Amino acid sequence: MNDEVARRLVHASGAILPTAWVVGQLDAVPELPWQVVRYVLVLGTVVALGLEVVRLFVGLDWAIFEKLTREYEQENLAGYALYIIGGTFAGLLFTPVVAVPAMYMLTIGDPISGLLGSDELRRVKPARVLGTMFVVSFAFALPFLPLTAAVAAAVAATLADGVKPVVATYVIDDNITIPILASVTAAVVLVATGEPVEAVVTAVA
């Protein structure tokens, strides 16, 4: 298995957490409270940031970092940490109806898109990759969101995944932009179409 496939599989394994919550909503299945999901996300963020501080400023020469990080991440915050931060943003700020689809767009949509376009270093991904990302994102959004919000969130995730903005030579990583843009867009559309804010934003729930 090459390093790229290994990275994508690890990426997809993050879907375990939202899936555990979803399965817990079924009858006769023990429920995983959303608050527990949030605790796990915060713990993951703390651990990831701790590892990154050691790796960047002290030196942490673990073989797994060679496998799971890219060359351009050697002196910057690694994608796995941004991935956890992005998921934590969605999970802490929004209720599950918004956060869960955003997490799936990151954990499932992004690695599928990445495998399709892994050999193409472009500022904007090809149409076939953008289309695939949209379809996957929409498929995960629709069970949780009304049609309009699902489409909007999927478009946001697709743009975050497919267009790579550069700020002062630093490429903005889609590991953090996908869940943030998807969840914020879904929340804005929900509130704009009449959903109570407290049903969307955790902080006021």
GROMACS .gro file of C-alpha atoms in nm:
model
  205
    1MET     CA    1   0.000   0.000   0.000
    2ASN     CA    2   0.151   0.336  -0.098
    3ASP     CA    3   0.164   0.633   0.136
    4GLU     CA    4  -0.115   0.822  -0.043
    5VAL     CA    5  -0.365   0.538  -0.005
    6ALA     CA    6  -0.261   0.494   0.360
    7ARG     CA    7  -0.323   0.863   0.425
    8ARG     CA    8  -0.666   0.842   0.265
    9LEU     CA    9  -0.764   0.536   0.470
   10VAL     CA   10  -0.659   0.705   0.793
   11HIS     CA   11  -0.853   1.011   0.679
   12ALA     CA   12  -1.167   0.803   0.620
   13SER     CA   13  -1.135   0.636   0.960
   14GLY     CA   14  -1.249   0.964   1.113
   15ALA     CA   15  -1.600   0.878   0.997
   16ILE     CA   16  -1.619   0.630   1.285
   17LEU     CA   17  -1.708   0.906   1.534
   18PRO     CA   18  -2.010   1.059   1.355
   19THR     CA   19  -2.121   0.711   1.250
   20ALA     CA   20  -2.120   0.598   1.613
   21TRP     CA   21  -2.351   0.887   1.694
   22VAL     CA   22  -2.579   0.810   1.396
   23VAL     CA   23  -2.605   0.441   1.485
   24GLY     CA   24  -2.687   0.540   1.842
   25GLN     CA   25  -3.003   0.712   1.715
   26LEU     CA   26  -3.147   0.376   1.608
   27ASP     CA   27  -3.389   0.186   1.826
   28ALA     CA   28  -3.238  -0.083   2.051
   29VAL     CA   29  -2.888   0.064   2.006
   30PRO     CA   30  -2.716   0.237   2.299
   31GLU     CA   31  -2.708   0.609   2.234
   32LEU     CA   32  -2.383   0.803   2.210
   33PRO     CA   33  -2.468   1.147   2.350
   34TRP     CA   34  -2.355   1.437   2.133
   35GLN     CA   35  -2.178   1.585   2.433
   36VAL     CA   36  -1.952   1.278   2.441
   37VAL     CA   37  -1.873   1.329   2.073
   38ARG     CA   38  -1.774   1.687   2.154
   39TYR     CA   39  -1.549   1.571   2.438
   40VAL     CA   40  -1.374   1.329   2.203
   41LEU     CA   41  -1.324   1.603   1.946
   42VAL     CA   42  -1.175   1.840   2.203
   43LEU     CA   43  -0.946   1.566   2.335
   44GLY     CA   44  -0.833   1.487   1.982
   45THR     CA   45  -0.758   1.853   1.916
   46VAL     CA   46  -0.555   1.888   2.234
   47VAL     CA   47  -0.353   1.574   2.156
   48ALA     CA   48  -0.296   1.675   1.793
   49LEU     CA   49  -0.182   2.025   1.885
   50GLY     CA   50   0.045   1.884   2.154
   51LEU     CA   51   0.207   1.647   1.905
   52GLU     CA   52   0.248   1.929   1.655
   53VAL     CA   53   0.416   2.156   1.909
   54VAL     CA   54   0.664   1.879   1.991
   55ARG     CA   55   0.716   1.789   1.624
   56LEU     CA   56   0.771   2.146   1.506
   57PHE     CA   57   0.961   2.298   1.796
   58VAL     CA   58   1.127   2.011   1.981
   59GLY     CA   59   1.160   1.738   1.723
   60LEU     CA   60   0.956   1.420   1.699
   61ASP     CA   61   1.102   1.175   1.452
   62TRP     CA   62   0.827   0.913   1.440
   63ALA     CA   63   0.805   0.698   1.129
   64ILE     CA   64   0.428   0.748   1.118
   65PHE     CA   65   0.480   1.118   1.050
   66GLU     CA   66   0.686   1.029   0.743
   67LYS     CA   67   0.397   0.816   0.619
   68LEU     CA   68   0.106   1.041   0.701
   69THR     CA   69   0.241   1.389   0.633
   70ARG     CA   70   0.350   1.546   0.306
   71GLU     CA   71   0.676   1.723   0.237
   72TYR     CA   72   0.523   2.072   0.249
   73GLU     CA   73   0.385   1.997   0.598
   74GLN     CA   74   0.727   1.934   0.751
   75GLU     CA   75   0.758   2.291   0.877
   76ASN     CA   76   0.389   2.379   0.905
   77LEU     CA   77   0.091   2.255   1.100
   78ALA     CA   78   0.021   1.912   0.951
   79GLY     CA   79  -0.299   1.821   0.770
   80TYR     CA   80  -0.408   1.570   1.035
   81ALA     CA   81  -0.413   1.845   1.299
   82LEU     CA   82  -0.609   2.081   1.074
   83TYR     CA   83  -0.848   1.793   1.001
   84ILE     CA   84  -0.920   1.746   1.371
   85ILE     CA   85  -0.950   2.120   1.432
   86GLY     CA   86  -1.197   2.156   1.144
   87GLY     CA   87  -1.411   1.869   1.267
   88THR     CA   88  -1.401   2.006   1.621
   89PHE     CA   89  -1.517   2.347   1.498
   90ALA     CA   90  -1.826   2.192   1.342
   91GLY     CA   91  -1.893   1.961   1.636
   92LEU     CA   92  -1.862   2.228   1.904
   93LEU     CA   93  -2.043   2.511   1.731
   94PHE     CA   94  -2.331   2.332   1.562
   95THR     CA   95  -2.595   2.074   1.643
   96PRO     CA   96  -2.561   1.724   1.490
   97VAL     CA   97  -2.796   1.800   1.199
   98VAL     CA   98  -2.532   2.045   1.072
   99ALA     CA   99  -2.211   1.901   1.215
  100VAL     CA  100  -2.250   1.536   1.115
  101PRO     CA  101  -2.285   1.592   0.739
  102ALA     CA  102  -1.992   1.836   0.749
  103MET     CA  103  -1.783   1.569   0.920
  104TYR     CA  104  -1.877   1.313   0.655
  105MET     CA  105  -1.786   1.555   0.378
  106LEU     CA  106  -1.442   1.582   0.536
  107THR     CA  107  -1.386   1.219   0.631
  108ILE     CA  108  -1.538   1.047   0.326
  109GLY     CA  109  -1.579   1.304   0.050
  110ASP     CA  110  -1.229   1.449   0.076
  111PRO     CA  111  -1.035   1.119   0.055
  112ILE     CA  112  -1.244   1.001  -0.240
  113SER     CA  113  -1.179   1.330  -0.417
  114GLY     CA  114  -0.813   1.310  -0.323
  115LEU     CA  115  -0.766   0.965  -0.468
  116LEU     CA  116  -0.927   1.071  -0.795
  117GLY     CA  117  -0.702   1.373  -0.825
  118SER     CA  118  -0.394   1.264  -0.631
  119ASP     CA  119  -0.162   1.288  -0.932
  120GLU     CA  120  -0.284   1.629  -1.044
  121LEU     CA  121  -0.123   1.929  -0.873
  122ARG     CA  122  -0.362   2.208  -0.970
  123ARG     CA  123  -0.507   2.517  -0.807
  124VAL     CA  124  -0.851   2.403  -0.925
  125LYS     CA  125  -0.934   2.033  -0.947
  126PRO     CA  126  -1.075   1.884  -1.271
  127ALA     CA  127  -1.451   1.888  -1.326
  128ARG     CA  128  -1.484   1.511  -1.275
  129VAL     CA  129  -1.326   1.542  -0.929
  130LEU     CA  130  -1.541   1.842  -0.838
  131GLY     CA  131  -1.850   1.655  -0.954
  132THR     CA  132  -1.762   1.349  -0.749
  133MET     CA  133  -1.701   1.557  -0.438
  134PHE     CA  134  -2.036   1.731  -0.482
  135VAL     CA  135  -2.228   1.404  -0.529
  136VAL     CA  136  -2.066   1.240  -0.226
  137SER     CA  137  -2.115   1.549  -0.010
  138PHE     CA  138  -2.477   1.588  -0.117
  139ALA     CA  139  -2.545   1.219  -0.050
  140PHE     CA  140  -2.425   1.258   0.308
  141ALA     CA  141  -2.600   1.591   0.362
  142LEU     CA  142  -2.948   1.501   0.238
  143PRO     CA  143  -3.038   1.255   0.518
  144PHE     CA  144  -2.979   1.533   0.771
  145LEU     CA  145  -3.062   1.859   0.595
  146PRO     CA  146  -3.348   1.999   0.386
  147LEU     CA  147  -3.278   2.000   0.013
  148THR     CA  148  -3.172   2.364  -0.015
  149ALA     CA  149  -2.933   2.346   0.278
  150ALA     CA  150  -2.795   2.011   0.158
  151VAL     CA  151  -2.717   2.152  -0.186
  152ALA     CA  152  -2.560   2.466  -0.040
  153ALA     CA  153  -2.343   2.270   0.204
  154ALA     CA  154  -2.232   2.030  -0.070
  155VAL     CA  155  -2.138   2.322  -0.297
  156ALA     CA  156  -1.940   2.481  -0.013
  157ALA     CA  157  -1.755   2.155   0.058
  158THR     CA  158  -1.684   2.108  -0.312
  159LEU     CA  159  -1.537   2.456  -0.347
  160ALA     CA  160  -1.330   2.411  -0.031
  161ASP     CA  161  -1.197   2.081  -0.161
  162GLY     CA  162  -1.150   2.178  -0.523
  163VAL     CA  163  -1.011   2.531  -0.512
  164LYS     CA  164  -0.681   2.587  -0.332
  165PRO     CA  165  -0.636   2.950  -0.225
  166VAL     CA  166  -0.281   3.064  -0.149
  167VAL     CA  167  -0.212   3.325   0.119
  168ALA     CA  168   0.147   3.452   0.140
  169THR     CA  169   0.274   3.137  -0.037
  170TYR     CA  170   0.084   2.914   0.210
  171VAL     CA  171  -0.178   2.686   0.057
  172ILE     CA  172  -0.495   2.688   0.268
  173ASP     CA  173  -0.557   2.325   0.361
  174ASP     CA  174  -0.898   2.179   0.276
  175ASN     CA  175  -0.883   1.966   0.591
  176ILE     CA  176  -0.987   2.274   0.784
  177THR     CA  177  -1.191   2.459   0.521
  178ILE     CA  178  -1.425   2.173   0.423
  179PRO     CA  179  -1.596   2.124   0.762
  180ILE     CA  180  -1.595   2.495   0.843
  181LEU     CA  181  -1.741   2.616   0.514
  182ALA     CA  182  -1.988   2.327   0.487
  183SER     CA  183  -2.123   2.366   0.841
  184VAL     CA  184  -2.139   2.746   0.834
  185THR     CA  185  -2.312   2.744   0.495
  186ALA     CA  186  -2.567   2.485   0.607
  187ALA     CA  187  -2.635   2.679   0.926
  188VAL     CA  188  -2.682   3.010   0.744
  189VAL     CA  189  -2.923   2.855   0.493
  190LEU     CA  190  -3.120   2.680   0.768
  191VAL     CA  191  -3.162   2.999   0.970
  192ALA     CA  192  -3.239   3.202   0.656
  193THR     CA  193  -3.516   2.959   0.564
  194GLY     CA  194  -3.683   2.973   0.904
  195GLU     CA  195  -3.506   2.719   1.124
  196PRO     CA  196  -3.470   2.846   1.484
  197VAL     CA  197  -3.114   2.943   1.568
  198GLU     CA  198  -3.118   2.721   1.876
  199ALA     CA  199  -3.187   2.418   1.654
  200VAL     CA  200  -2.873   2.492   1.455
  201VAL     CA  201  -2.612   2.647   1.683
  202THR     CA  202  -2.507   2.448   1.989
  203ALA     CA  203  -2.404   2.755   2.186
  204VAL     CA  204  -2.765   2.873   2.207
  205ALA     CA  205  -2.930   2.531   2.223
   0.00000   0.00000   0.00000
